[in-house]
XYZ file of C-alpha atoms in Angstrom:
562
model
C -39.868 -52.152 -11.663
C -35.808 -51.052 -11.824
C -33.908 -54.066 -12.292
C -31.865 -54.504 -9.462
C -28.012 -53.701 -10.444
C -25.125 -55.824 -8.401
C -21.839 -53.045 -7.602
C -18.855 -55.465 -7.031
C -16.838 -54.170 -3.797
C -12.899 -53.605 -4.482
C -12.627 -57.043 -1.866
C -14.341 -58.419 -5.186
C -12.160 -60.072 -8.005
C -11.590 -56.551 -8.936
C -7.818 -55.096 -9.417
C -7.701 -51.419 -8.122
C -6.550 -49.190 -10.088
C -3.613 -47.925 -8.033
C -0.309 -45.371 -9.250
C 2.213 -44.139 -6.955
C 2.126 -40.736 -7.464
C 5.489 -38.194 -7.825
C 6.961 -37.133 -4.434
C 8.501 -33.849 -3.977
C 11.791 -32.973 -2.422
C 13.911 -30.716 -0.544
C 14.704 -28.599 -4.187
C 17.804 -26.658 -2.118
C 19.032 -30.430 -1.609
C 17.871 -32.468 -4.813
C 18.001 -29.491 -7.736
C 21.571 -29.583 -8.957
C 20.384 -26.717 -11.080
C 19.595 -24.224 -8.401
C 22.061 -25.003 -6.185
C 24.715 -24.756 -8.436
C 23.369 -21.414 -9.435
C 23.376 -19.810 -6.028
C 26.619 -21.445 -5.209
C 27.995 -20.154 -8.814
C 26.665 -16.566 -8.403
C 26.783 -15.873 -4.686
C 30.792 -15.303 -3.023
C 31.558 -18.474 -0.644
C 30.872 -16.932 2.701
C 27.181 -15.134 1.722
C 26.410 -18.653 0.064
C 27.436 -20.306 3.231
C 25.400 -17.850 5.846
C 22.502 -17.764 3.367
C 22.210 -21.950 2.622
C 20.147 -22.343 5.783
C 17.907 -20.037 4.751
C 17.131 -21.955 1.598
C 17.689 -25.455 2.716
C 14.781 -24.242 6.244
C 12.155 -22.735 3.029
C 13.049 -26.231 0.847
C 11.506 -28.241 4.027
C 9.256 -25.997 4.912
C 7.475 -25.989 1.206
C 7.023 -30.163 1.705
C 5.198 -29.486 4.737
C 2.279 -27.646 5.943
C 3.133 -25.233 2.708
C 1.478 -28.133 0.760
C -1.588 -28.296 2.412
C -2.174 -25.127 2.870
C -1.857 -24.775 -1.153
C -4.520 -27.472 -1.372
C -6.998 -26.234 0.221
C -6.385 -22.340 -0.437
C -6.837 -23.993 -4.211
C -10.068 -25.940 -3.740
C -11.132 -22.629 -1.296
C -11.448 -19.919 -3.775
C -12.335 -16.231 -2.543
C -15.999 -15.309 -2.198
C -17.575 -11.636 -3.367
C -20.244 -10.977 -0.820
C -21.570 -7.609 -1.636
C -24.711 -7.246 0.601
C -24.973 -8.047 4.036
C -28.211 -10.195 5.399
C -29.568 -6.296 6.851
C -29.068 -5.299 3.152
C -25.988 -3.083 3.672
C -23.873 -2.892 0.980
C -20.399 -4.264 2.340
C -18.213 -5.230 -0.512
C -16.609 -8.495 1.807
C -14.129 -10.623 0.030
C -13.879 -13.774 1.782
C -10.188 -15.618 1.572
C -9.302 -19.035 2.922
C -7.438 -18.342 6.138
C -4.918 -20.698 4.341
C -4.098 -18.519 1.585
C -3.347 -15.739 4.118
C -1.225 -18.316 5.947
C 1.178 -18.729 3.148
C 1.106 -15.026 2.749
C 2.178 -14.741 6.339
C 4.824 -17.343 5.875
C 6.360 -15.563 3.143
C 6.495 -12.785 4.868
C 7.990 -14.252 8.181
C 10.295 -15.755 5.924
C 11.437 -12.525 4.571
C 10.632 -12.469 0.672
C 9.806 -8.340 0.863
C 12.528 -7.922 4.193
C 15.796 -9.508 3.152
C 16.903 -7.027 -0.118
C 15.895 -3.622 2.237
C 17.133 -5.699 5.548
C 20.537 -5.818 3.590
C 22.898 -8.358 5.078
C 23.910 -9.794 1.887
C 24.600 -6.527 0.270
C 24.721 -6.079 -3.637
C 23.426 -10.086 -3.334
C 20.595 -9.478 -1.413
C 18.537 -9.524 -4.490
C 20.191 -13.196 -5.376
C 19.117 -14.331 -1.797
C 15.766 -13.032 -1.793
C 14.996 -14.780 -4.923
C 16.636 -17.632 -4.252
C 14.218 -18.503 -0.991
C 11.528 -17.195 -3.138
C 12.208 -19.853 -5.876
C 12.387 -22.670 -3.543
C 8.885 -21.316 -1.787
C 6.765 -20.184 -4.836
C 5.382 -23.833 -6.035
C 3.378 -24.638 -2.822
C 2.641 -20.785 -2.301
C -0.866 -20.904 -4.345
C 0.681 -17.696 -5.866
C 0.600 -15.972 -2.467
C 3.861 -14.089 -3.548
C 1.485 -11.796 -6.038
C 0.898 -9.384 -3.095
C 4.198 -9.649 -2.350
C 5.964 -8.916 -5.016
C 3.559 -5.603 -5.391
C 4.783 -4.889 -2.164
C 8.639 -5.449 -2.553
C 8.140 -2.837 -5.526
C 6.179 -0.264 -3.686
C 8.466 -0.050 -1.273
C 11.282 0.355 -3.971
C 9.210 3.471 -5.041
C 8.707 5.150 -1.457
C 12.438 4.804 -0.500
C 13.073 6.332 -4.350
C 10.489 9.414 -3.941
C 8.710 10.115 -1.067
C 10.898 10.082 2.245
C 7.802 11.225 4.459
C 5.630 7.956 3.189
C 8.685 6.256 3.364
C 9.039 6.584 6.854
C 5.528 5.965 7.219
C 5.003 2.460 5.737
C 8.254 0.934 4.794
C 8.239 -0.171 7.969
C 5.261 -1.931 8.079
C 5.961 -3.124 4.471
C 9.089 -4.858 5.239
C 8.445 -6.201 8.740
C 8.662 -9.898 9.407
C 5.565 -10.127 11.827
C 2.190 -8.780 11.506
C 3.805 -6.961 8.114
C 1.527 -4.849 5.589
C 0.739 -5.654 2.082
C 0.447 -2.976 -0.878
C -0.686 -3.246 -4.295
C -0.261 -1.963 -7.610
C -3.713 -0.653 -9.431
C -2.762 0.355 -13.039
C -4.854 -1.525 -15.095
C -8.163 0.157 -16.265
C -11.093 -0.685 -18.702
C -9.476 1.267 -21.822
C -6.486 -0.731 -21.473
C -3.530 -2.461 -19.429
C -0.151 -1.791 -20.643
C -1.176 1.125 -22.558
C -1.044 3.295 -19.327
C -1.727 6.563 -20.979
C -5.156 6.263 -21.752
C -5.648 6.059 -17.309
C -9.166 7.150 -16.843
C -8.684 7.101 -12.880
C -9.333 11.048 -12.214
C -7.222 12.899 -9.165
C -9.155 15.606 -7.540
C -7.111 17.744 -4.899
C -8.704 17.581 -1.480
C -6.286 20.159 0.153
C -3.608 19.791 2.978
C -1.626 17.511 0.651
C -4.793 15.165 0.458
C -6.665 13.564 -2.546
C -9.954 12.030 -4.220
C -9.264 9.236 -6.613
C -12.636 8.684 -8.891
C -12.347 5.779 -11.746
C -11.984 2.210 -12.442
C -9.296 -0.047 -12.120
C -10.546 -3.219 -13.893
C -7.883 -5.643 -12.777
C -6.776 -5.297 -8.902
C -5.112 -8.776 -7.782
C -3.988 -7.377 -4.119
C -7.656 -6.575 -2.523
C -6.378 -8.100 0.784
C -3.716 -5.367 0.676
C -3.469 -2.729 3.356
C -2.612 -0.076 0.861
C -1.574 0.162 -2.779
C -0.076 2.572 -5.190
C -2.241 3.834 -8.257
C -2.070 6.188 -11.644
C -4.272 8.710 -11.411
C -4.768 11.748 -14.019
C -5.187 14.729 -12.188
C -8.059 16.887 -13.014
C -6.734 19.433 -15.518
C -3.506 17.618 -16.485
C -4.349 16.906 -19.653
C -4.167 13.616 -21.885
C -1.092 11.153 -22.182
C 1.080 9.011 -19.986
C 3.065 12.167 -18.905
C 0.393 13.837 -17.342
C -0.256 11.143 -15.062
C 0.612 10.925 -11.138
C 1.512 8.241 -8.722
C -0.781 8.136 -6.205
C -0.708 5.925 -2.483
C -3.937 4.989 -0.690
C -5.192 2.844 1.983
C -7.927 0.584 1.114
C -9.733 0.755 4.477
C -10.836 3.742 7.202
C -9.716 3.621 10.613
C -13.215 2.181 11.309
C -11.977 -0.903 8.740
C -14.891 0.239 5.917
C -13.695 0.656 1.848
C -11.594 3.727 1.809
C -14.142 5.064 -0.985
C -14.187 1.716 -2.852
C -16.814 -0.655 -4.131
C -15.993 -4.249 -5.563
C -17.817 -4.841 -8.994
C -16.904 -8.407 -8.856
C -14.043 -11.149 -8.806
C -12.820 -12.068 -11.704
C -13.460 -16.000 -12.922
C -9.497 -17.024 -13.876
C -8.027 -19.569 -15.922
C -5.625 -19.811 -13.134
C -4.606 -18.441 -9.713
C -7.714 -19.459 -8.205
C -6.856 -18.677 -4.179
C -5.554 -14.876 -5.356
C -8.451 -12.535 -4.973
C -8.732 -10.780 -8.674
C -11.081 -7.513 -8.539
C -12.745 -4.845 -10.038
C -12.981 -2.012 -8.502
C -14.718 1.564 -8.912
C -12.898 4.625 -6.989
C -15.470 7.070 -5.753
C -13.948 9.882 -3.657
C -10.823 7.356 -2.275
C -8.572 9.391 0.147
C -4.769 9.342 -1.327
C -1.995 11.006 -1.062
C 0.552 11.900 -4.133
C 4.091 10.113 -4.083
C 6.691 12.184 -4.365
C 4.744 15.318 -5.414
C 2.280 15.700 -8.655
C 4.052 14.368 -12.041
C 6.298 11.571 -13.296
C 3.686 9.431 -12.545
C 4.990 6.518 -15.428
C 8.712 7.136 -14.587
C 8.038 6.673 -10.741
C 6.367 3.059 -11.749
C 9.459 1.824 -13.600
C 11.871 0.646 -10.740
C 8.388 -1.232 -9.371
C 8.360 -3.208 -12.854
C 11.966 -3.866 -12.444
C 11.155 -6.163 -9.424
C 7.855 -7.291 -10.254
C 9.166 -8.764 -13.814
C 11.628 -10.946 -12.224
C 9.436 -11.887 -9.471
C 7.075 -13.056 -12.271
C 10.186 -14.788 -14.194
C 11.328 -16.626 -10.481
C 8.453 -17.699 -10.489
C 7.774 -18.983 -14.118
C 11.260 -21.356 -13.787
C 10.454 -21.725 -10.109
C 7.605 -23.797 -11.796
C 9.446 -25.611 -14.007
C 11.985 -26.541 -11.587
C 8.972 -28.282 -9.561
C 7.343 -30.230 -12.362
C 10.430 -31.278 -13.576
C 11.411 -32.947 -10.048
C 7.902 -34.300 -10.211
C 8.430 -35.661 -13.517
C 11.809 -37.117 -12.848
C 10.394 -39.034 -9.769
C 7.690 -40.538 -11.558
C 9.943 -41.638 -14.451
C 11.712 -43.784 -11.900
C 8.157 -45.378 -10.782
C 5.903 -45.534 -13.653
C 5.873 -48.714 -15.909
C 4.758 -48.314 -19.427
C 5.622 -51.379 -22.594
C 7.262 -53.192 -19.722
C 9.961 -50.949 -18.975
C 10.378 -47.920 -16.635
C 9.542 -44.512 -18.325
C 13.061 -43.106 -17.375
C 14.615 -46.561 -19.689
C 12.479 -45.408 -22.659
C 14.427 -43.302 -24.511
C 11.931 -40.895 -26.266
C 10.843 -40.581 -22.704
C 14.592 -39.552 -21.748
C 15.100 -37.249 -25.323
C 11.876 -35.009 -24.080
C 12.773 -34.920 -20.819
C 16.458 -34.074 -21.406
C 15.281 -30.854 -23.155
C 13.001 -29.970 -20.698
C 15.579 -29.977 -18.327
C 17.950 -27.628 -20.659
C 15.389 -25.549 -20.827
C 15.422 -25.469 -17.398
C 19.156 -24.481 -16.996
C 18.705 -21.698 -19.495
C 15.909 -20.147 -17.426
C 18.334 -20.071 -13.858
C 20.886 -18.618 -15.846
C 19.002 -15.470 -17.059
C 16.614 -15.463 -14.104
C 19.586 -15.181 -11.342
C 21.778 -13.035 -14.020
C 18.661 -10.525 -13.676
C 18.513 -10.915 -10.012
C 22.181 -10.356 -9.376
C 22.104 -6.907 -11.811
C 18.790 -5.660 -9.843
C 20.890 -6.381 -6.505
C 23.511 -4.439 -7.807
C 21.794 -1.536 -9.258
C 20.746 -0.917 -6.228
C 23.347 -0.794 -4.638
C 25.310 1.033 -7.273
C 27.652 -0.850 -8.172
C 25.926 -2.709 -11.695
C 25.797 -1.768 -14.954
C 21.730 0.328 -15.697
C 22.278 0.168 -19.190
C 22.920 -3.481 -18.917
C 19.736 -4.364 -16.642
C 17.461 -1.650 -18.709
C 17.484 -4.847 -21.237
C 18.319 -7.850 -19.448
C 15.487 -7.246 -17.358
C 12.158 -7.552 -19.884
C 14.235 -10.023 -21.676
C 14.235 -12.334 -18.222
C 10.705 -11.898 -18.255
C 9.326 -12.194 -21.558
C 11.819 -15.723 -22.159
C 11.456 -17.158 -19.033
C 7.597 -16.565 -18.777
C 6.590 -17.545 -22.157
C 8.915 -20.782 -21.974
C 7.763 -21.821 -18.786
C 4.292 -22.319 -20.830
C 5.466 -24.908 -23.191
C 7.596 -26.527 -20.523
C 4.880 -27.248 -17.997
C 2.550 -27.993 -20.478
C 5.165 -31.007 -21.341
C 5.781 -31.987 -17.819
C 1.934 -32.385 -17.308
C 1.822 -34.508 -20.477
C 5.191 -36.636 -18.893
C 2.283 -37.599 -16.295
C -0.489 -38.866 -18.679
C -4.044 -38.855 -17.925
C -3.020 -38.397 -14.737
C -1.447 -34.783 -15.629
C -5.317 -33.557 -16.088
C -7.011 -34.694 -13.053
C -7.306 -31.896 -11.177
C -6.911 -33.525 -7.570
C -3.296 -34.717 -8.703
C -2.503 -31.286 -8.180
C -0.450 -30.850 -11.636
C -2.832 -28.890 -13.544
C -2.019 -25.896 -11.659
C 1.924 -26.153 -12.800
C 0.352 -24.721 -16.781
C -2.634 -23.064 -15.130
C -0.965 -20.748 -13.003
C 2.580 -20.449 -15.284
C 0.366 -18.750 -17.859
C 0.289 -16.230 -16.157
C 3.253 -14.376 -15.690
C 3.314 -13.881 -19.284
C 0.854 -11.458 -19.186
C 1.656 -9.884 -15.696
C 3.845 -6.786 -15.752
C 3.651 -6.941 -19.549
C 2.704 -9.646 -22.382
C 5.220 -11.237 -24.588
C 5.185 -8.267 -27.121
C 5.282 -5.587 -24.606
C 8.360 -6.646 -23.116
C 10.039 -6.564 -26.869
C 8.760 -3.159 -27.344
C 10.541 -2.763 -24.195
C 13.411 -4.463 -25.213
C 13.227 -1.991 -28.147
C 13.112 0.945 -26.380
C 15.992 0.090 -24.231
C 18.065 -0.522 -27.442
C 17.616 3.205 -28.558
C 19.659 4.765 -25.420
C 22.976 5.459 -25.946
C 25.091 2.428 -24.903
C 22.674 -0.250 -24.304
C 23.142 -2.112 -27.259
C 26.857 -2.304 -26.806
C 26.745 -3.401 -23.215
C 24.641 -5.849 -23.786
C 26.711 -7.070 -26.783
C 29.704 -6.836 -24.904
C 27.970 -9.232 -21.812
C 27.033 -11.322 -23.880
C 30.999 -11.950 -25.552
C 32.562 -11.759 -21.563
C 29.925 -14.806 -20.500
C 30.819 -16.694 -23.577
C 34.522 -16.365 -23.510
C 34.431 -16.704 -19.537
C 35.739 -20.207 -19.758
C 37.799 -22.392 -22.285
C 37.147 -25.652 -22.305
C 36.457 -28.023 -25.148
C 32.799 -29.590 -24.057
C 31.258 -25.677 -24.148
C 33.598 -24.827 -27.031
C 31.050 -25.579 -30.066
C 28.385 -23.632 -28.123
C 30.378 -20.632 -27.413
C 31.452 -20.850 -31.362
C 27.363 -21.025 -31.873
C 26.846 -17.982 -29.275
C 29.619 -15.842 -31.938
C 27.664 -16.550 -34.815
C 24.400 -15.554 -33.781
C 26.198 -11.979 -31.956
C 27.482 -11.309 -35.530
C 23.580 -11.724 -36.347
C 22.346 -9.362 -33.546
C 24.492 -6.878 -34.477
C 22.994 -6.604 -37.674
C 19.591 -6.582 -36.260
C 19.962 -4.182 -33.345
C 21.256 -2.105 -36.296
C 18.159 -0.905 -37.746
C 15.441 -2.231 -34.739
C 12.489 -2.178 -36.732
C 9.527 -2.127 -34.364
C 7.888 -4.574 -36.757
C 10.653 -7.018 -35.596
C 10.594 -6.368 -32.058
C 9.677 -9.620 -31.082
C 12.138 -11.674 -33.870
C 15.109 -9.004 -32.081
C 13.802 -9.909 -28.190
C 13.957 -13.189 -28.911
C 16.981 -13.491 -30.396
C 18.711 -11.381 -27.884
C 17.370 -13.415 -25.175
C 18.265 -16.936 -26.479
C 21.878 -15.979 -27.494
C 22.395 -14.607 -24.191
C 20.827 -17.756 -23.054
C 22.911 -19.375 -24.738
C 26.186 -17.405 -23.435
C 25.234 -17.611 -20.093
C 25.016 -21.601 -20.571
C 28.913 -21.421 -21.341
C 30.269 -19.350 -17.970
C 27.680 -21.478 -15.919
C 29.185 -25.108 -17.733
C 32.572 -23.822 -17.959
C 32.293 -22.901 -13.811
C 30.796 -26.352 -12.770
C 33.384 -28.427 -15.010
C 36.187 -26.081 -13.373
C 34.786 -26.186 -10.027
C 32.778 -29.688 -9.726
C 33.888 -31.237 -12.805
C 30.318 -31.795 -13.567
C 29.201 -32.146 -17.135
C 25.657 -31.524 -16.911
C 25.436 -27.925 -17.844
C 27.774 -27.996 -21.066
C 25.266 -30.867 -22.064
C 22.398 -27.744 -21.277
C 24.241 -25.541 -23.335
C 24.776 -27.751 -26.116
C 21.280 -28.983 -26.090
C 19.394 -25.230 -26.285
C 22.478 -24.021 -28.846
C 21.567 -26.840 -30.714
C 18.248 -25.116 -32.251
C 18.461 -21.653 -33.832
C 18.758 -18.981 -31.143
C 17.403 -16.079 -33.561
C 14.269 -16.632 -34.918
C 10.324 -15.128 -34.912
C 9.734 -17.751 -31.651
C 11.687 -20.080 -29.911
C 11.860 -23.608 -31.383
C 10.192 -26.830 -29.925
C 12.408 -29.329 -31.134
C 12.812 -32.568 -28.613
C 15.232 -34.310 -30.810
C 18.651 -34.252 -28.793
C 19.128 -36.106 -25.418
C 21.926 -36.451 -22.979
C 22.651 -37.440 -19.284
C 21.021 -34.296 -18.005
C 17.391 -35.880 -18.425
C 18.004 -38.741 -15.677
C 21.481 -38.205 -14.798
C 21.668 -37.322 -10.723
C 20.416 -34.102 -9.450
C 21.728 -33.638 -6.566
C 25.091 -33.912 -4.906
């Protein structure tokens, strides 16, 4: 016999356990941070004609966005390699919702506005601006379309015939193409030079790619761009090609490909991750045979600050998740926004925060102007795996904090808020890991005139204001230059990562100062000079970044919004 057991109904003398849980808002409307960014950075009128583009993407990420993240979350992709007739078929099955965000993004116009152009040199600004407002319900849909932005970067840079073949397609607002980027093999990622991936000319300007490519995160594309050695090149990075392919025949079978298997993430669970073996894959060669690693470097350019956007797009959401729930959640009688450890971690969070919009739009703005000629290459050559490298690798210990700021709650996975650390992680190993951007960084220095444009940015953002709240920060910002200086000096490779960081945090750190010194000039809001002085407040040149959470001020629940 079981002994009978008696379950007490919650209409019982039971008391449910019951939270509210964090709402999200309009971020265009409630993120004093952004907004005061793009308002800062972008002239009046192309902030004025490009503020219903962000406030329409701010709504729209509340709305179906959200649900469509959800399930596209708790839907991951499939691998079904056989067929019930026992054909080998190689279908990956995606939620229809994950494709729906990717569809919104592109209606939207995250690959279309920088190549559609009405916002000239601040195209770039725009672009990322909608993209930071749509990337934390976009169950990291904007992976295939960041690959995409930077392929077509490479075709309008060296190949006008496939240019005028799929740019079109690429940038198109309805029934658009995708592209990836397939780089990454078994004997390494980053290390490009040891690409096993084997060209074999076909004739009439056609051919055969035959290799691996271990790590393929765009298998939903329509084509992609890929290193390939050609057969006889010999060994190295500069014998490799750039090659463009379509992943399916007119008859919608594998151009030549077969799926080993998806890969089993700690994160970005909706994105499709493959391997992939190249047997005989039609593809033509961009911009004629050579310069294959040179042709990839403008594609980095935009994929790195995609990957940054995104990294402090995620911080910007769990910190308006965070703040909400501060206001709601009870804990030794008070409200967790009255406790004032509570406030102290929060507060640096949120300077954190600032520090991250300041170099991620400062990148932005240079890419935008590149491109159009007008910016400073030396300048971005640095500023550029910097942005990446600091905002990525910070946006790990920030989320990770903002999920603690939630408690138990913070590790359920149905709340949602796992995925804010989950999926931040990431971008630091995207387009580069932390010590590949410094050897980068490192590289960069070695040009002729890098390190003193850089140096010299850094001074001009400092100096860009006088006023006496950002005064002791910009005093800060001198001391650690003098520093650099030394350092950038002699560039030890040994130090790469002790020089990236410091650069980064300094100009951080001087970036702080024009952004304060513009919103107490313009708004006579205080909140960034409290940023500034927070982050200056720890060493800016060191092996790591600090993780003090000693200091507080206003910004942690202070308003933040207009």
């Amino acid at each position: 016999m079981f002994a009978r057991i008696q379950v007490a109904s919650l209409t019982d003398d039971m008391d449910p356990f019951l939270q509210d849980a964090p709402q999200a808002s309009n971020r265009f409307r409630a993120d004093a941070t952004l907004r005061n960014t793009l308002e800062r950075i972008l002239p009046p009128e192309v902030f004025a004609d490009a503020s219903p583009l962000f406030d329409d993407m701010g709504e729209h990420a509340l709305g179906e966005m959200r649900a469509l993240a959800q399930h596209a979350e708790t839907h991951p992709p499939v691998h079904v390699p056989i067929d019930a007739w026992g054909r080998r078929v190689d279908r990956i099955d995606v939620d229809p919702a994950w494709l729906q965000l990717v569809k919104i993004g592109q209606d939207a116009g995250l690959v279309a506005i920088p190549y559609e152009d009405e916002f000239g040199e601040h195209s770039r600004v725009v672009q990322f601006g909608v993209i930071d407002l749509w990337n934390p319900s976009s169950a990291t849909a904007g992976c295939p379309l960041s690959m995409t932005d930077a392929a077509v970067r490479v075709l309008l840079n060296e190949d006008e015939e496939l240019a005028k073949a799929y740019v079109p397609k690429l940038t198109a607002r309805a029934n658009a193409w995708t592209s990836g980027q397939w780089m990454t093999e078994k004997e390494g990622g980053s290390d490009v030079g040891r690409t096993g991936t084997l060209a074999r000319e076909a004739g009439d300007g056609w051919w055969t790619l035959h290799g691996t490519k271990w790590f393929t995160s765009a298998t939903t594309a329509d084509i992609s761009l890929a290193l390939a050695r050609p057969e006889g090149a010999g060994e190295g990075s500069r014998a490799l090609s750039l090659f463009l392919l379509e992943l399916r025949n007119p008859d919608g079978t594998w151009n030549g490909i077969a799926v080993r298997r998806l890969k089993d993430k700690l994160g970005t669970k909706a994105l499709p991750t493959a391997e992939l073996d190249l047997d005989g894959t039609a593809a033509r060669a961009i911009g004629g045979i050579g310069r294959g690693v040179p042709k990839v470097a403008p594609m980095l350019n935009i994929t790195r600050i995609w990957a940054a956007i995104g990294s402090l797009s995620a911080i910007g959401g769990g910190l308006m998740l965070a703040r909400d729930y501060a206001n709601k959640r009870e804990a030794f009688g008070r409200k967790l926004r009255d406790l004032p450890v509570h406030r102290r971690w929060i507060a640096r969070i949120a300077a954190e925060y600032e520090a991250a919009n300041v170099l991620g739009y400062r990148a932005a703005l240079l890419l935008g102007q590149i491109e159009h000629a007008s910016g400073d290459a030396d300048l971005a050559r640095v500023v550029i795996p910097l942005t990446k490298m600091a905002i990525a690798r910070r946006s790990v210990w920030a989320t990770s904090n903002l999920i603690e700021s939630f408690g138990g709650a913070g590790y359920v996975e149905d709340t949602g808020l796992p995925r804010l650390l989950r999926d931040a992680h990431v971008n630091c190993i995207w387009e580069g890991t932390t010590s590949v951007m410094a050897l980068d960084v490192l590289r960069a220095l070695r040009a002729p005139g890098v390190p003193g444009a850089f140096l010299a940015d850094v001074d001009a953002k400092a100096r860009a204001y006088d006023h006496p709240l950002i005064a002791e920060t910009a005093r800060t910002v001198a001391a650690a230059t003098g520093e650099l200086k030394m350092m950038l000096a002699e560039a030890a490779e040994e130090n790469a990562r002790r020089i990236a960081w410091g650069m980064a945090r300094t100009y951080q750190a001087a970036l702080l100062c024009e952004a304060a010194g513009w919103a107490l000039d313009k708004k006579g809001d205080a909140r960034t000079a409290t940023a500034a002085a927070l982050f200056a407040a720890e060493p800016l040149i060191g092996a790591e970044p600090p993780v003090g959470d000693d200091e507080m001020g206003e910004l942690a629940f202070g308003t933040n919004a207009e």
